[in-house]
CSV table of C-alpha atoms and ligand atoms in Angstrom, one decimal:
chain,number,residue,atom,x,y,z
A,831,MET,CA,-0.1,0.0,-0.2
A,832,ASP,CA,1.0,3.4,-0.7
A,833,LYS,CA,0.1,7.2,-0.4
A,834,GLY,CA,0.2,9.7,-2.7
A,835,ILE,CA,-0.9,12.8,-4.4
A,836,CYS,CA,-1.9,12.5,-7.9
A,837,ILE,CA,-2.9,15.4,-10.3
A,838,VAL,CA,-6.1,15.9,-12.1
A,839,VAL,CA,-5.6,15.4,-16.1
A,840,LYS,CA,-9.0,15.3,-16.9
A,841,ASN,CA,-12.1,14.8,-15.1
A,842,GLU,CA,-15.3,14.9,-17.5
A,843,PRO,CA,-18.9,13.2,-17.4
A,844,ILE,CA,-18.9,10.3,-19.8
A,845,ALA,CA,-22.8,9.0,-18.9
A,846,ASP,CA,-25.7,10.3,-16.9
A,847,GLN,CA,-24.0,11.5,-13.3
A,848,VAL,CA,-20.9,9.2,-14.2
A,849,TYR,CA,-17.4,10.5,-14.8
A,850,ARG,CA,-14.1,9.7,-16.0
A,851,MET,CA,-10.8,10.9,-13.8
A,852,VAL,CA,-7.6,10.7,-15.5
A,853,LEU,CA,-4.9,11.3,-12.7
A,854,GLU,CA,-1.2,11.5,-12.9
A,855,GLY,CA,1.5,10.2,-10.4
A,856,GLU,CA,4.3,8.1,-9.0
A,857,LEU,CA,1.7,5.7,-7.3
A,858,VAL,CA,0.8,4.6,-10.8
A,859,GLN,CA,3.6,2.1,-11.1
A,860,HIS,CA,2.3,0.1,-7.9
A,861,LEU,CA,-1.4,-0.3,-9.5
A,862,THR,CA,-0.2,-3.9,-11.2
A,863,GLN,CA,-3.1,-6.0,-10.0
A,864,PRO,CA,-7.0,-5.6,-11.7
A,865,GLY,CA,-9.7,-5.7,-9.0
A,866,GLN,CA,-7.8,-3.6,-6.3
A,867,PHE,CA,-9.2,-0.3,-5.3
A,868,LEU,CA,-7.8,3.0,-4.1
A,869,HIS,CA,-9.2,4.9,-1.2
A,870,VAL,CA,-9.5,8.5,-2.3
A,871,LYS,CA,-9.9,11.7,-0.2
A,872,CYS,CA,-12.8,13.6,-2.2
A,873,GLY,CA,-12.4,17.2,-0.4
A,874,ASP,CA,-9.7,19.5,0.6
A,875,GLY,CA,-10.8,19.8,4.1
A,876,ILE,CA,-12.0,17.3,6.9
A,877,ASP,CA,-15.9,17.0,5.5
A,878,PRO,CA,-16.1,14.5,4.3
A,879,LEU,CA,-13.6,12.7,6.9
A,880,LEU,CA,-14.0,9.4,5.1
A,881,ARG,CA,-12.2,8.5,1.9
A,882,ARG,CA,-14.4,6.8,-0.7
A,883,PRO,CA,-13.1,3.3,-2.5
A,884,ILE,CA,-12.8,3.5,-6.3
A,885,SER,CA,-11.8,0.9,-8.3
A,886,ILE,CA,-9.1,1.1,-10.4
A,887,CYS,CA,-10.4,1.2,-14.5
A,888,ASP,CA,-7.4,1.7,-16.3
A,889,VAL,CA,-3.5,2.2,-15.8
A,890,ASP,CA,-0.5,3.6,-18.2
A,891,ILE,CA,2.4,2.8,-16.2
A,892,GLU,CA,4.9,4.4,-18.4
A,893,GLN,CA,2.7,7.7,-18.5
A,894,GLN,CA,2.2,7.2,-15.1
A,895,LEU,CA,-1.5,7.9,-15.5
A,896,LEU,CA,-4.5,6.3,-13.9
A,897,THR,CA,-8.2,6.4,-14.8
A,898,LEU,CA,-11.0,6.5,-12.2
A,899,ILE,CA,-14.6,6.0,-13.4
A,900,TYR,CA,-17.5,7.1,-10.6
A,901,ARG,CA,-20.6,7.7,-10.2
A,902,ALA,CA,-21.4,11.0,-8.7
A,903,GLU,CA,-24.4,10.2,-6.2
A,904,GLY,CA,-23.4,11.4,-2.7
A,905,LYS,CA,-21.4,14.2,-0.8
A,906,GLY,CA,-17.9,12.5,-1.4
A,907,THR,CA,-18.2,11.8,-5.3
A,908,LYS,CA,-20.0,14.9,-5.7
A,909,LEU,CA,-16.7,16.9,-4.6
A,910,LEU,CA,-15.0,14.7,-6.6
A,911,ALA,CA,-16.7,15.8,-9.9
A,912,GLU,CA,-15.8,19.2,-9.2
A,913,LYS,CA,-12.0,18.5,-9.4
A,914,VAL,CA,-10.4,20.4,-12.6
A,915,ALA,CA,-7.1,19.7,-14.4
A,916,GLY,CA,-3.9,20.8,-12.4
A,917,GLU,CA,-5.8,20.1,-8.9
A,918,LYS,CA,-4.4,17.2,-6.3
A,919,VAL,CA,-6.2,14.3,-5.4
A,920,ASP,CA,-4.9,12.4,-2.3
A,921,ILE,CA,-5.0,8.6,-2.7
A,922,LEU,CA,-4.4,5.6,-0.4
A,923,GLY,CA,-3.9,2.2,-2.5
A,924,PRO,CA,-3.7,0.2,-3.8
A,925,LEU,CA,-5.8,-1.7,-1.4
A,926,GLY,CA,-7.3,-5.3,-1.0
A,927,HIS,CA,-7.0,-8.4,-3.2
A,928,GLY,CA,-7.7,-8.2,-6.8
A,929,PHE,CA,-8.8,-10.5,-9.7
A,930,PRO,CA,-6.5,-13.5,-9.7
A,931,ILE,CA,-5.0,-13.7,-13.3
A,932,THR,CA,-1.4,-15.1,-13.0
A,933,GLU,CA,-2.5,-18.6,-13.8
A,934,ARG,CA,-4.4,-17.8,-16.4
A,935,LYS,CA,-3.2,-19.3,-19.9
A,936,VAL,CA,-3.1,-18.3,-23.5
A,937,GLY,CA,-6.2,-19.7,-25.5
A,938,GLU,CA,-8.2,-19.8,-22.5
A,939,LYS,CA,-12.0,-18.0,-22.4
A,940,ALA,CA,-12.7,-15.3,-19.7
A,941,LEU,CA,-16.2,-14.3,-19.2
A,942,LEU,CA,-16.5,-10.8,-17.6
A,943,VAL,CA,-20.1,-9.6,-16.2
A,944,GLY,CA,-20.7,-6.3,-14.8
A,945,GLY,CA,-23.2,-4.0,-13.8
A,946,GLY,CA,-23.4,-0.2,-13.2
A,947,VAL,CA,-20.2,1.2,-11.4
A,948,GLY,CA,-19.1,-2.4,-11.0
A,949,VAL,CA,-17.9,-2.1,-14.6
A,950,PRO,CA,-14.8,0.0,-14.4
A,951,PRO,CA,-12.7,-2.6,-13.1
A,952,LEU,CA,-13.5,-5.1,-15.6
A,953,TYR,CA,-11.9,-3.1,-18.1
A,954,TYR,CA,-8.3,-3.1,-16.7
A,955,LEU,CA,-9.0,-6.6,-15.8
A,956,ALA,CA,-9.9,-7.1,-19.6
A,957,GLN,CA,-7.0,-5.4,-21.0
A,958,GLU,CA,-4.6,-7.5,-18.8
A,959,LEU,CA,-6.2,-11.0,-19.7
A,960,VAL,CA,-6.0,-9.9,-23.6
A,961,LYS,CA,-2.2,-9.2,-23.0
A,962,ARG,CA,-2.0,-12.9,-21.6
A,963,GLY,CA,-3.7,-14.2,-24.7
A,964,VAL,CA,-6.8,-15.1,-23.3
A,965,GLU,CA,-10.3,-14.6,-25.0
A,966,VAL,CA,-12.5,-12.3,-23.3
A,967,SER,CA,-16.1,-11.9,-23.8
A,968,THR,CA,-17.8,-9.4,-21.7
A,969,VAL,CA,-21.8,-8.8,-20.8
A,970,ILE,CA,-22.3,-5.4,-18.8
A,971,GLY,CA,-25.4,-4.0,-17.8
A,972,PHE,CA,-27.4,-0.6,-17.1
A,973,GLY,CA,-30.1,1.1,-16.2
A,974,GLU,CA,-30.9,3.0,-19.3
A,975,ALA,CA,-29.2,4.2,-22.4
A,976,ASN,CA,-27.6,7.6,-20.9
A,977,GLN,CA,-26.2,5.4,-18.1
A,978,VAL,CA,-23.9,3.4,-20.5
A,979,PHE,CA,-20.5,3.6,-20.9
A,980,LEU,CA,-17.3,1.6,-21.7
A,981,ASP,CA,-19.1,-0.5,-24.1
A,982,SER,CA,-17.0,0.7,-27.2
A,983,GLU,CA,-13.8,0.2,-25.1
A,984,PHE,CA,-15.1,-3.6,-24.2
A,985,SER,CA,-15.8,-4.1,-27.8
A,986,GLU,CA,-12.2,-3.3,-28.8
A,987,LEU,CA,-11.2,-6.3,-26.7
A,988,GLY,CA,-13.4,-9.0,-27.3
A,989,ALA,CA,-17.1,-10.2,-28.0
A,990,THR,CA,-19.2,-7.7,-26.0
A,991,ARG,CA,-22.9,-7.4,-25.1
A,992,VAL,CA,-24.6,-4.6,-23.5
A,993,THR,CA,-28.1,-4.7,-21.8
A,994,THR,CA,-30.3,-1.8,-20.6
A,995,ILE,CA,-33.3,-2.4,-18.1
A,996,ASP,CA,-36.0,-0.5,-20.3
A,997,GLY,CA,-34.3,-1.6,-23.6
A,998,SER,CA,-33.2,1.8,-24.7
A,999,PHE,CA,-29.4,0.9,-25.3
A,1000,GLY,CA,-28.4,-2.8,-26.6
A,1001,GLU,CA,-30.5,-5.7,-25.5
A,1002,LYS,CA,-33.7,-5.2,-23.1
A,1003,GLY,CA,-33.2,-7.2,-19.7
A,1004,LEU,CA,-30.5,-7.9,-17.3
A,1005,VAL,CA,-27.0,-9.4,-18.2
A,1006,THR,CA,-28.2,-12.9,-16.8
A,1007,ASP,CA,-30.8,-12.7,-19.9
A,1008,VAL,CA,-27.7,-12.6,-22.2
A,1009,LEU,CA,-26.1,-15.8,-20.3
A,1010,ASP,CA,-29.3,-17.4,-20.4
A,1011,GLN,CA,-29.0,-17.0,-24.2
A,1012,GLY,CA,-26.0,-18.9,-23.9
A,1013,PHE,CA,-23.8,-16.2,-24.5
A,1014,ALA,CA,-19.9,-17.5,-23.6
A,1015,ALA,CA,-21.3,-20.3,-22.2
A,1016,ASP,CA,-17.9,-22.1,-22.5
A,1017,PHE,CA,-15.8,-20.0,-20.6
A,1018,ASP,CA,-13.0,-21.3,-18.4
A,1019,VAL,CA,-13.1,-18.4,-16.0
A,1020,LEU,CA,-15.7,-16.0,-14.7
A,1021,TYR,CA,-14.9,-12.6,-13.3
A,1022,SER,CA,-17.8,-10.1,-12.1
A,1023,CYS,CA,-18.6,-6.9,-10.4
A,1024,GLY,CA,-21.9,-4.8,-9.9
A,1025,PRO,CA,-24.9,-4.6,-7.8
A,1026,LEU,CA,-25.8,-7.1,-4.8
A,1027,PRO,CA,-28.9,-8.6,-6.7
A,1028,MET,CA,-26.8,-9.4,-9.7
A,1029,LEU,CA,-24.0,-11.0,-7.8
A,1030,LYS,CA,-26.6,-13.1,-5.9
A,1031,ALA,CA,-27.9,-14.3,-8.9
A,1032,LEU,CA,-24.4,-15.4,-10.6
A,1033,GLN,CA,-23.6,-17.2,-7.2
A,1034,GLN,CA,-26.7,-19.2,-7.5
A,1035,ARG,CA,-25.8,-20.3,-11.1
A,1036,TYR,CA,-22.3,-20.9,-10.5
A,1037,THR,CA,-21.3,-21.9,-7.0
A,1038,GLN,CA,-21.6,-25.6,-7.9
A,1039,ASN,CA,-20.1,-25.1,-11.2
A,1040,GLU,CA,-16.8,-26.8,-11.6
A,1041,ARG,CA,-15.0,-24.0,-13.2
A,1042,GLU,CA,-13.4,-20.8,-11.5
A,1043,ALA,CA,-15.2,-17.8,-10.9
A,1044,TYR,CA,-14.8,-14.7,-8.8
A,1045,ILE,CA,-16.9,-11.8,-7.6
A,1046,SER,CA,-15.9,-8.2,-6.5
A,1047,ILE,CA,-18.3,-6.8,-3.7
A,1048,GLU,CA,-18.7,-3.1,-3.7
A,1049,GLN,CA,-19.6,-2.2,0.0
A,1050,ARG,CA,-20.0,0.2,2.1
A,1051,MET,CA,-16.4,1.1,3.9
A,1052,GLY,CA,-14.9,3.2,6.3
A,1053,CYS,CA,-11.1,3.1,6.8
A,1054,GLY,CA,-10.7,0.8,4.0
A,1055,VAL,CA,-7.7,-1.0,5.7
A,1056,GLY,CA,-8.9,-3.4,8.3
A,1057,ALA,CA,-8.9,-1.5,11.3
A,1058,CYS,CA,-12.8,-0.4,11.5
A,1059,LEU,CA,-14.9,-3.3,10.8
A,1060,ALA,CA,-17.3,-1.1,8.8
A,1061,CYS,CA,-17.0,-3.5,5.5
A,1062,VAL,CA,-17.7,-7.1,7.5
A,1063,CYS,CA,-19.7,-9.9,6.0
A,1064,LYS,CA,-20.3,-13.5,6.4
A,1065,PRO,CA,-18.1,-16.3,4.9
A,1066,ASN,CA,-19.9,-19.6,3.6
A,1067,PRO,CA,-19.1,-21.7,6.6
A,1068,GLU,CA,-18.8,-24.7,4.0
A,1069,LEU,CA,-15.8,-23.1,2.8
A,1070,SER,CA,-14.4,-20.9,5.6
A,1071,SER,CA,-13.6,-21.4,9.1
A,1072,LYS,CA,-13.3,-17.5,9.5
A,1073,SER,CA,-16.3,-16.0,11.7
A,1074,TYR,CA,-16.5,-13.0,9.3
A,1075,TYR,CA,-14.5,-11.4,6.5
A,1076,LYS,CA,-13.2,-7.9,6.0
A,1077,ILE,CA,-14.3,-6.8,2.2
A,1078,CYS,CA,-11.4,-4.1,2.3
A,1079,THR,CA,-8.7,-6.5,3.4
A,1080,ASP,CA,-10.0,-10.1,2.5
A,1081,GLY,CA,-11.6,-8.8,-0.4
A,1082,PRO,CA,-12.9,-7.0,-2.3
A,1083,VAL,CA,-12.4,-10.2,-4.9
A,1084,PHE,CA,-14.0,-13.5,-3.4
A,1085,ASN,CA,-14.4,-16.9,-4.9
A,1086,ILE,CA,-18.0,-17.3,-6.1
A,1087,GLY,CA,-19.9,-19.0,-2.9
A,1088,GLU,CA,-17.3,-18.1,-0.6
A,1089,VAL,CA,-19.5,-15.1,1.0
A,1090,ILE,CA,-23.1,-15.0,2.0
A,1091,LEU,CA,-24.5,-12.4,0.1
B,2392,FAD,C1,-13.8,-1.8,-3.6
B,2392,FAD,C2,-14.8,-0.9,-3.9
B,2392,FAD,C3,-14.7,-0.4,-5.5
B,2392,FAD,C4,-16.0,0.7,-5.9
B,2392,FAD,N1,-15.4,1.0,-7.3
B,2392,FAD,C5,-16.2,2.1,-7.4
B,2392,FAD,C6,-15.8,2.6,-8.8
B,2392,FAD,O1,-15.1,2.3,-9.5
B,2392,FAD,N2,-16.9,3.5,-9.3
B,2392,FAD,C7,-17.9,4.0,-8.7
B,2392,FAD,O2,-18.8,4.9,-9.0
B,2392,FAD,N3,-18.1,3.5,-7.5
B,2392,FAD,C8,-17.0,2.7,-6.9
B,2392,FAD,N4,-17.4,2.1,-5.6
B,2392,FAD,C9,-18.7,2.5,-4.8
B,2392,FAD,C10,-18.1,4.0,-4.0
B,2392,FAD,O3,-17.3,3.9,-3.2
B,2392,FAD,C11,-19.4,4.6,-3.5
B,2392,FAD,O4,-20.3,4.7,-4.6
B,2392,FAD,C12,-19.0,5.8,-2.7
B,2392,FAD,O5,-18.2,5.5,-1.7
B,2392,FAD,C13,-20.0,6.6,-2.3
B,2392,FAD,O6,-20.0,7.7,-1.7
B,2392,FAD,P1,-20.7,9.2,-1.9
B,2392,FAD,O7,-19.7,10.2,-1.6
B,2392,FAD,O8,-20.9,9.2,-3.4
B,2392,FAD,O9,-21.9,8.8,-1.1
B,2392,FAD,P2,-22.3,9.1,0.5
B,2392,FAD,O10,-23.5,8.7,0.6
B,2392,FAD,O11,-21.7,10.5,0.6
B,2392,FAD,O12,-21.1,8.0,1.1
B,2392,FAD,C14,-21.5,7.6,2.6
B,2392,FAD,C15,-20.4,6.6,3.0
B,2392,FAD,O13,-20.9,5.4,2.7
B,2392,FAD,C16,-19.9,4.8,1.9
B,2392,FAD,N5,-20.7,4.1,0.6
B,2392,FAD,C17,-21.6,4.4,0.2
B,2392,FAD,N6,-22.2,3.8,-0.6
B,2392,FAD,C18,-21.1,2.8,-0.8
B,2392,FAD,C19,-21.1,1.8,-1.7
B,2392,FAD,N7,-21.9,1.2,-2.6
B,2392,FAD,N8,-19.7,0.8,-1.6
B,2392,FAD,C20,-19.1,1.6,-0.7
B,2392,FAD,N9,-19.2,2.6,0.2
B,2392,FAD,C21,-20.1,3.0,-0.1
B,2392,FAD,C22,-18.8,5.9,1.6
B,2392,FAD,O14,-17.7,5.4,1.5
B,2392,FAD,C23,-18.9,6.8,2.8
B,2392,FAD,O15,-18.1,6.3,4.0
B,2392,FAD,C24,-16.6,0.9,-5.0
B,2392,FAD,C25,-16.8,0.4,-3.8
B,2392,FAD,C26,-16.1,-0.7,-3.4
B,2392,FAD,C27,-15.9,-1.0,-2.1
B,2393,FES,S1,-13.5,-0.6,5.9
B,2393,FES,FE1,-12.3,-0.5,7.7
B,2393,FES,S2,-12.5,-2.9,8.2
B,2393,FES,FE2,-13.0,-2.7,6.1
């Protein structure tokens, strides 16, 4: 873990209430594992006191650039949306355990399933998998057309399907509807991040499956470093002898079925 000041290069809206922030800083050289997160100080003073966890969406180690995509919905993220080029952002990270990718082999097939603000970490993951020669298929879901982002970026990396609940973009329905149609059904490994109902649906489907599958949980956090217990969740007693997991340090990525959702 590192703590550093990054400089805002760009911070612009890319969808309804969703912003893409590009930052520059030495911290970037440590951001090598997709699925890890950064704890971002959103304001300049002590209000809000708590940092906000945001996933690493894209990294350019050579240029020392880092991209975050976030939804400006509450106090902290709305302050973040006000930052302009040249301003400083105080960042702690990388934190947590990311998506396991070192065992992936050339020619394997990965299925990525994301929803809403769970989509950004999957983009960095997709790029790293493609670099390793893994075939990536992605399905991402949003509420409606004006909330959709990263669809064309994923399309450049592999087969991509987009769903919206109201059908205003891509296919009408949920990401699981696309899976029901048999999309990328022959995957070797599944990676997912998104809203709890989506993760629950995937967990019901794939826990008994023989294939590797991982979910990343975006839950409320306080300290982000294992000290405050704000982020605890219950492990599946069949798979773990621990009485609780801290999502910030034991996760946010877990084997599917490892946590009771
Ligand atoms: C590991 C991880 C990665 C994440 N990555 C992203 C991302 O890439 N893009 C993105 O838009 N969002 C992401 N989130 C969710 C994001 O952290 C929350 O939306 C954000 O903290 C809400 O802060 P706020 O100031 O908008 O809301 P407020 O209502 O002001 O937040 C109040 C408090 O609740 C916490 N909180 C509220 N909602 C959440 C939540 N869903 N998850 C965690 N803490 C929450 C805040 O940290 C803060 O302590 C991630 C969450 C986690 C845990
Ligand atoms: S956020 Fe404090 S222990 Fe996880």
